[in-house]
mmCIF file of C-alpha atoms and ligand atoms in Angstrom:
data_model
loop_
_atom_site.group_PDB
_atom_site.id
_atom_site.type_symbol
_atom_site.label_atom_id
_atom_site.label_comp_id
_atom_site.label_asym_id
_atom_site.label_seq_id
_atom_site.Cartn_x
_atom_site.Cartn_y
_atom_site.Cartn_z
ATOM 1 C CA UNK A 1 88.992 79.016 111.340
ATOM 2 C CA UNK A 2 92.762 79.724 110.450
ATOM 3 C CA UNK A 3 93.709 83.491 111.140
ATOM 4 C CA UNK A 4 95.688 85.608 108.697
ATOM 5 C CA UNK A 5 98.860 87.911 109.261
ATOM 6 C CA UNK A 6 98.495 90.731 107.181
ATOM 7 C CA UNK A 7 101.887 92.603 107.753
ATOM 8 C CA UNK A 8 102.320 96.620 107.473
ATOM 9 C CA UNK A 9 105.406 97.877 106.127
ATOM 10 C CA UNK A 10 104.903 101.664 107.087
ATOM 11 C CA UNK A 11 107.988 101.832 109.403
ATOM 12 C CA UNK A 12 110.401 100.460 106.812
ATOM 13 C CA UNK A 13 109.692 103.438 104.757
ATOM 14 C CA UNK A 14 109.709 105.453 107.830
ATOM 15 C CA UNK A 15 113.465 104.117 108.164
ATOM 16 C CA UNK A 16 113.701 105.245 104.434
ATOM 17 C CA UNK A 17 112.627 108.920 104.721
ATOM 18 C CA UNK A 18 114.571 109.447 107.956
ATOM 19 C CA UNK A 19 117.489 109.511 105.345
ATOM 20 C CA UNK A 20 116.080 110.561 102.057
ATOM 21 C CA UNK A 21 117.384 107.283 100.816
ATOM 22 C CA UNK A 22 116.395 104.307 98.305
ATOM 23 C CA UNK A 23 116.821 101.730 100.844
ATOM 24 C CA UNK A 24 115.402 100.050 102.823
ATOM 25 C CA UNK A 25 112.855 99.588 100.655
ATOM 26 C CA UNK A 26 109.319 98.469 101.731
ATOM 27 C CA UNK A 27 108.697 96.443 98.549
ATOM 28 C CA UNK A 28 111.504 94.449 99.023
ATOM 29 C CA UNK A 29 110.753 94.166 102.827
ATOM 30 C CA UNK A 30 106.719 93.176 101.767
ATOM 31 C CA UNK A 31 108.299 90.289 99.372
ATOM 32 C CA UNK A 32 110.475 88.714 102.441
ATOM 33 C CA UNK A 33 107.213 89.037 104.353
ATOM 34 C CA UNK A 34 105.108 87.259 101.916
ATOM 35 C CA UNK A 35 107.961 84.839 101.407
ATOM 36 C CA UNK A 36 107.753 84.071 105.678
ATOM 37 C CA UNK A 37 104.088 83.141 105.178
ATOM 38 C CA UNK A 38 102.322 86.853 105.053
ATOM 39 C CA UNK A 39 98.983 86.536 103.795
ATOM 40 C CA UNK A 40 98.596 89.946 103.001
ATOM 41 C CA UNK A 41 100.454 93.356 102.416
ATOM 42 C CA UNK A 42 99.054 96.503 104.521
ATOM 43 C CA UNK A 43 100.530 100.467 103.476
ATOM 44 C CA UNK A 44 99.144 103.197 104.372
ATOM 45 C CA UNK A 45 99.191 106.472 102.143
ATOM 46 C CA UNK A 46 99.415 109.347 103.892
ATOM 47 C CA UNK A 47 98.115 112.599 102.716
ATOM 48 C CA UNK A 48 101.872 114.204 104.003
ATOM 49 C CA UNK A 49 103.668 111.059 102.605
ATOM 50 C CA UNK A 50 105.615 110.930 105.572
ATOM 51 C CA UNK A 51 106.343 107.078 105.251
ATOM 52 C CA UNK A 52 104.943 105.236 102.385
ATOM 53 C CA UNK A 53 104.618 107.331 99.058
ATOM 54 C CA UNK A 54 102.746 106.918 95.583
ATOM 55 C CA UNK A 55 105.891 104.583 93.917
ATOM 56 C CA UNK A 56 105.488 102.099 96.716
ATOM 57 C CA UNK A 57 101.666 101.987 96.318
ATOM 58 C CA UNK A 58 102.320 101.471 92.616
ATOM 59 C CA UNK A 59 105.313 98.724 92.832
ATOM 60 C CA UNK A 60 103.336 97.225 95.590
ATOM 61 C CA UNK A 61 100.226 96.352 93.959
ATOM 62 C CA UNK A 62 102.732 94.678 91.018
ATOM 63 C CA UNK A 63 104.182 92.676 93.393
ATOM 64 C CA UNK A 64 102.590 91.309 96.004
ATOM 65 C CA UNK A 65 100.710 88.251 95.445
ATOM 66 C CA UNK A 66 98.536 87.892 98.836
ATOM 67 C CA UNK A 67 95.958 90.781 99.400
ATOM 68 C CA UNK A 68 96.829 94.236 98.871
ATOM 69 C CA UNK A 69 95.385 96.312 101.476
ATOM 70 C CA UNK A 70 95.552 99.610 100.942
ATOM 71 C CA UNK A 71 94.990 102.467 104.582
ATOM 72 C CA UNK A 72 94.210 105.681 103.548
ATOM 73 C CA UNK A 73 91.542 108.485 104.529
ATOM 74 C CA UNK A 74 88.209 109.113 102.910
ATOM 75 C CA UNK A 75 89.810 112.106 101.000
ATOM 76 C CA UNK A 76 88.993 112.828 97.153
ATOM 77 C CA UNK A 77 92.695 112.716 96.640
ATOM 78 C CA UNK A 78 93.490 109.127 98.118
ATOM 79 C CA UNK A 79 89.514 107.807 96.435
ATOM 80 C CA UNK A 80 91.291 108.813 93.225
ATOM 81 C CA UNK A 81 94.589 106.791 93.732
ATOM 82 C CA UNK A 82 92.574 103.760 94.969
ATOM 83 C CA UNK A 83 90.355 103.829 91.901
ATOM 84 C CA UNK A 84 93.524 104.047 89.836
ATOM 85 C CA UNK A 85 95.751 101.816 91.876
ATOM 86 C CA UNK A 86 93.092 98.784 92.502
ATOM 87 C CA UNK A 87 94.191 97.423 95.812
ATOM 88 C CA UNK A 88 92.356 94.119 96.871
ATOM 89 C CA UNK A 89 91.194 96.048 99.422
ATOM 90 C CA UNK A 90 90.651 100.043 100.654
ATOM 91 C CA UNK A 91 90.430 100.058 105.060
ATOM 92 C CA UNK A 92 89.332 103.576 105.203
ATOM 93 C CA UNK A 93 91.057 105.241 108.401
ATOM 94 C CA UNK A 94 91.072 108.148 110.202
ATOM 95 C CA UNK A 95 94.010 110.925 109.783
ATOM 96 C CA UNK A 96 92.439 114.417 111.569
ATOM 97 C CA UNK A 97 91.203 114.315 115.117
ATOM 98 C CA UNK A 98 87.680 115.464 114.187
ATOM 99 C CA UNK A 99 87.549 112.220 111.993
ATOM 100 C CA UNK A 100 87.994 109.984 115.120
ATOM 101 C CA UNK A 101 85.699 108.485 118.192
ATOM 102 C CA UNK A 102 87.480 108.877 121.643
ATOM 103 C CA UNK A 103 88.673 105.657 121.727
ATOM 104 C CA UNK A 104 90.749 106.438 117.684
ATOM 105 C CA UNK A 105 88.904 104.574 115.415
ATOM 106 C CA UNK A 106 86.650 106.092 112.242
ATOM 107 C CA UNK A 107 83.968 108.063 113.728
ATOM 108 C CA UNK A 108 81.179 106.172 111.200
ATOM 109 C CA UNK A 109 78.539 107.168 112.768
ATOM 110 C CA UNK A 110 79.128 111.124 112.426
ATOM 111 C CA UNK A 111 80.046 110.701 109.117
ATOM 112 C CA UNK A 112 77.479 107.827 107.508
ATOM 113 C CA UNK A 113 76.828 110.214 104.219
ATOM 114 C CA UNK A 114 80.304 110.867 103.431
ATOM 115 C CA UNK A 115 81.623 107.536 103.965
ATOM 116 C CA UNK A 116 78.689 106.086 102.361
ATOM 117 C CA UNK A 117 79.609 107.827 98.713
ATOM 118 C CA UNK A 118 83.558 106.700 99.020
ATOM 119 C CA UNK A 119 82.565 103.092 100.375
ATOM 120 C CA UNK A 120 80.280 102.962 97.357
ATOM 121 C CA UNK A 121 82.610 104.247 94.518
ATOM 122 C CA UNK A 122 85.383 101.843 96.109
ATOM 123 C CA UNK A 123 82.786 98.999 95.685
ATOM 124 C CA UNK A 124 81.581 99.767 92.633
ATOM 125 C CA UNK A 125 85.579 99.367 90.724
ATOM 126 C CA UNK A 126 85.410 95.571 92.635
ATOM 127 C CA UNK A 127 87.818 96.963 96.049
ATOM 128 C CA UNK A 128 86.717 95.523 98.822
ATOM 129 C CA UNK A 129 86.244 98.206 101.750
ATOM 130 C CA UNK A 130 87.061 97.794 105.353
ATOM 131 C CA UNK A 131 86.445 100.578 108.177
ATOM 132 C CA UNK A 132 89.046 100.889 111.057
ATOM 133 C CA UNK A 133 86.601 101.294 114.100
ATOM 134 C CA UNK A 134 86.426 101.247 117.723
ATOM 135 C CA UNK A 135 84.369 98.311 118.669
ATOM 136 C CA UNK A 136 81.086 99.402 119.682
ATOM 137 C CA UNK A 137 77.742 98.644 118.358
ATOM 138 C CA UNK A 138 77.378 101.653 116.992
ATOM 139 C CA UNK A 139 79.737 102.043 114.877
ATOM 140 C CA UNK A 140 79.695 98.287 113.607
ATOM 141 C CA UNK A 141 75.869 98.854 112.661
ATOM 142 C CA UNK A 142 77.179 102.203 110.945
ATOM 143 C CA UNK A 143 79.744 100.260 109.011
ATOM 144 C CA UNK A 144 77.525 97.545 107.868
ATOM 145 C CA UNK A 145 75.075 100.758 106.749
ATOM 146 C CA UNK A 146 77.516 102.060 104.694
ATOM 147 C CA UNK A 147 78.505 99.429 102.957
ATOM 148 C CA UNK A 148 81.800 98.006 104.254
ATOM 149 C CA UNK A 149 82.060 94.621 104.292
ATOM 150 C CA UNK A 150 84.450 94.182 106.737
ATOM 151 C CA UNK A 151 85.650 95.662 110.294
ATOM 152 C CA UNK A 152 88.916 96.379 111.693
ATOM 153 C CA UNK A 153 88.730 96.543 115.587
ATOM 154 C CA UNK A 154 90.752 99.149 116.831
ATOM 155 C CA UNK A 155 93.273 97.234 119.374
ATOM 156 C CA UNK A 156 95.131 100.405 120.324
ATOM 157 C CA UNK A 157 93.564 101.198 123.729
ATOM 158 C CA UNK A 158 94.004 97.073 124.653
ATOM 159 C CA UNK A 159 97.375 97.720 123.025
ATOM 160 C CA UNK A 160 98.065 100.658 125.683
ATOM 161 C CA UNK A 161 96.415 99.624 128.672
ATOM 162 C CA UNK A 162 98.048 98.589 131.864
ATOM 163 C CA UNK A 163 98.566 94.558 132.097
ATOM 164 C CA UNK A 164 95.309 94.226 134.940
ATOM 165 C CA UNK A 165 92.991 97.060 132.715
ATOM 166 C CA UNK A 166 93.927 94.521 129.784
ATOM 167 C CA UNK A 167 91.267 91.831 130.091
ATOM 168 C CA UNK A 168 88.305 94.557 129.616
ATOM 169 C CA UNK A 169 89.432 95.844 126.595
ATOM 170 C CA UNK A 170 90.392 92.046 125.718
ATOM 171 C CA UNK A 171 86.418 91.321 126.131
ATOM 172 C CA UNK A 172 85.171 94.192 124.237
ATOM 173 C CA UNK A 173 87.063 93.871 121.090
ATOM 174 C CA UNK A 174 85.732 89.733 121.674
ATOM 175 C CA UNK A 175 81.927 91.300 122.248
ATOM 176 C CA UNK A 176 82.693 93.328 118.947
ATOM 177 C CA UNK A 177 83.654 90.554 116.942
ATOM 178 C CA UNK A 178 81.402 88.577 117.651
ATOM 179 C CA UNK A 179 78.524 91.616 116.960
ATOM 180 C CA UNK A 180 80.169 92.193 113.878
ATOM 181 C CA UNK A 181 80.407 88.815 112.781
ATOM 182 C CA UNK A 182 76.616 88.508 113.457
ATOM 183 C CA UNK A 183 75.623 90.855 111.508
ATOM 184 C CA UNK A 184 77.650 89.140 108.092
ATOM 185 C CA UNK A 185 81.082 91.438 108.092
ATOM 186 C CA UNK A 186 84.082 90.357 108.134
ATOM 187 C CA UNK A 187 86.157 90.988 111.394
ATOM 188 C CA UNK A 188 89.910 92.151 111.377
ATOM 189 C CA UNK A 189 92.151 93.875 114.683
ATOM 190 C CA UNK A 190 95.169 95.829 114.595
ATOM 191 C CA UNK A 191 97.537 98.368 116.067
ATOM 192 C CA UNK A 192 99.965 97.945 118.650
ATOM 193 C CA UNK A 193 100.469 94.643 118.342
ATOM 194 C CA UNK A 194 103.086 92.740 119.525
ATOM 195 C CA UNK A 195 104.771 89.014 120.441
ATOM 196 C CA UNK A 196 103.614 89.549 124.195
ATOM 197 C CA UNK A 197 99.782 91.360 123.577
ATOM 198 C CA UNK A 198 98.630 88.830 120.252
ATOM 199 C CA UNK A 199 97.862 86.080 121.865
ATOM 200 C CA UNK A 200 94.406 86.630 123.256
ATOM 201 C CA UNK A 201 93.429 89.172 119.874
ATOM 202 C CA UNK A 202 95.043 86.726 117.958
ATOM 203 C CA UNK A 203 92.329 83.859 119.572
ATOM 204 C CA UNK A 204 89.511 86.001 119.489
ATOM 205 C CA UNK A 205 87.106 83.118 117.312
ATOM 206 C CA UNK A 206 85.421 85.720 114.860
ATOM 207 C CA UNK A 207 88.352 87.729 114.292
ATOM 208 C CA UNK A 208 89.752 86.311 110.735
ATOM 209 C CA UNK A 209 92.782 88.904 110.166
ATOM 210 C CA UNK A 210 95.386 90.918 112.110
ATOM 211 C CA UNK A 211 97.355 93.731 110.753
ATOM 212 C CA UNK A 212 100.276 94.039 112.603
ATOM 213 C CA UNK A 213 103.206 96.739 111.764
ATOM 214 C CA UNK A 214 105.371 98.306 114.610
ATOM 215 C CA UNK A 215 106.456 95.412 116.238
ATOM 216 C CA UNK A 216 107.212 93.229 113.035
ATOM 217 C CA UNK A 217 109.474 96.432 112.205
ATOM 218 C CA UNK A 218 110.954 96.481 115.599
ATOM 219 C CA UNK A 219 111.999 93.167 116.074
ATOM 220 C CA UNK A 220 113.516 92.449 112.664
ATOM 221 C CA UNK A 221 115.786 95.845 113.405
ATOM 222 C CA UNK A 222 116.994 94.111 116.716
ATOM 223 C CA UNK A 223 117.277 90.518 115.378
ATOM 224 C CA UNK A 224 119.037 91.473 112.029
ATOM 225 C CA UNK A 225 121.309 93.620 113.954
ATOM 226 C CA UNK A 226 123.800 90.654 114.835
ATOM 227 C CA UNK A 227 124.013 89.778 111.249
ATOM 228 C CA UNK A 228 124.326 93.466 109.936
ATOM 229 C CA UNK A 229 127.309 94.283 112.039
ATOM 230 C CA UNK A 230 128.868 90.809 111.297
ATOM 231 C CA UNK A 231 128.484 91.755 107.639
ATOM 232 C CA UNK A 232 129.984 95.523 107.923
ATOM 233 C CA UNK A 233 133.047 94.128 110.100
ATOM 234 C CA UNK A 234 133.763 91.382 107.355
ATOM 235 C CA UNK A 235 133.439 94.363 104.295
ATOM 236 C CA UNK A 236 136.059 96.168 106.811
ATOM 237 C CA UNK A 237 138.295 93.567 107.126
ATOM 238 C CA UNK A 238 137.954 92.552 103.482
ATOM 239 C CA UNK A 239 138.987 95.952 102.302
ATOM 240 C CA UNK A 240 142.234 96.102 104.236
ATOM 241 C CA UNK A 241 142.974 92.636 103.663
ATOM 242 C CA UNK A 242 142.681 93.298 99.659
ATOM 243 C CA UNK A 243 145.285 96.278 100.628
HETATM 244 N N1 PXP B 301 95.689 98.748 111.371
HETATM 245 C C1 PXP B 301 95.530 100.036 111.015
HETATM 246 C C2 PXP B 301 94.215 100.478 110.483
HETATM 247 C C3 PXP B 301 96.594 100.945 111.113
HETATM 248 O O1 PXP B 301 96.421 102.232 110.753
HETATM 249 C C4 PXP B 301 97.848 100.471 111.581
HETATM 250 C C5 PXP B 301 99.020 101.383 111.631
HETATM 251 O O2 PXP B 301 98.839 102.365 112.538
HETATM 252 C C6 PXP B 301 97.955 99.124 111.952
HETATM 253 C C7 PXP B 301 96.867 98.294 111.836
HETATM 254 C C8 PXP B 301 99.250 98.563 112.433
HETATM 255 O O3 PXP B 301 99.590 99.068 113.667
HETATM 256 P P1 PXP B 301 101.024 98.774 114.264
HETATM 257 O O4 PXP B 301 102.028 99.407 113.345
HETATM 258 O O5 PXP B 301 100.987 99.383 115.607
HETATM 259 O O6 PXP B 301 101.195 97.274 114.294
#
């Protein structure tokens, strides 16, 4: 089965807000994404807005034409702007450290009852919900209990460990998938990312989705940055030439 690249334009707002300015704008950056082949469009709404804020939310679900995946926390405040907003999809996440397992994903299993009243008013309005999780049994069994119908396997701790503790991690999030799959949800991976890490998330056979931010940021600021001074030189030049 093909695998989709849902990219997350956090970090070009982040850019955004460093400077209180209209540009660069994550819409526009979420349209050249889509245009590169992008199945998919992940933000994520923060309860202190400190990257992506309600407009973008708004303009995004106008725009983009793959999925709209919406991150936010299982707050009463963001369950209200989902319901009003009507991404394709809601991937429920964890913001406070008491929300979290040890290894960062959604501690399900702690809170089943909660999660189990926002999963269902999400499902109810047609949004697909997905639970950012570590990848044990546990908490895959918890998500499937609550109603998700999809996983996202928390790559962080692969994403962060040294090159030879790499391959364990590697087989856990594979074991996950392939628990997850079993059990009928759909299986997604993200965080930390990047060109040199994918490649053995990225061939993980159940895993259908990654969502993949940081990096894609990262490298379009280094290999635009050829181009961008070319361009401010030539505006330079222009301007004393027109003198
Ligand atoms: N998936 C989830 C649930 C996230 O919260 C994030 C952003 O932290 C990502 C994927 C993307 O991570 P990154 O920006 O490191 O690629």
């Amino acid at each position: 089965m093909d695998i989709a690249l849902h990219v997350n334009i956090d970090h070009v707002a982040t850019l955004r807000q460093a400077r209180g300015t209209n540009y660069p704008d994550p819409v526009e950056a979420a349209l050249v994404a889509e245009r590169a082949g992008a199945h998919g469009i992940t933000a994520h709404l923060r309860e202190d807005r400190r990257h992506v804020n309600d407009r973008d939310i708004r303009v995004l679900r106008e725009v983009v034409r793959g999925t709209f995946n919406l991150e936010m926390a299982a707050t009463e405040e963001m369950l209200a702007i989902a319901l009003a907003t009507k991404p394709d999809r809601v991937t429920l996440v964890p913001e406070r450290r008491e929300e979290r397992t040890t290894e960062g994903g959604l501690d399900v299993v702690t809170h089943e009852a909660h999660l189990a009243r926002i999963v269902g008013a999400l499902s109810e309005r047609g949004i697909r919900v997905s639970l950012f999780i570590a990848p044990s049994p546990a908490q895959i069994d918890a998500s499937l209990a609550v109603g998700a119908v999809q996983v996202e396997l928390h790559t962080g701790e692969y994403a962060h460990a040294r090159p030879h503790e790499r391959s364990a991690f590697a087989q856990s999030l594979a074991d996950g998938a392939r628990h997850a799959a079993h059990k009928g949800l759909r299986v997604a991976a993200g965080h930390g990312l990047t060109l040199e890490n994918v490649g053995p998330i990225a061939a993980i056979p159940e895993c259908v989705e990654l969502n993949i931010g940081h990096a894609i940021v990262s490298d379009a600021v280094i290999s635009g940055f050829d181009r961008a001074v070319r361009a401010m030189l030539e505006a330079m030049r222009r301007a004393r030439g027109a003198r």
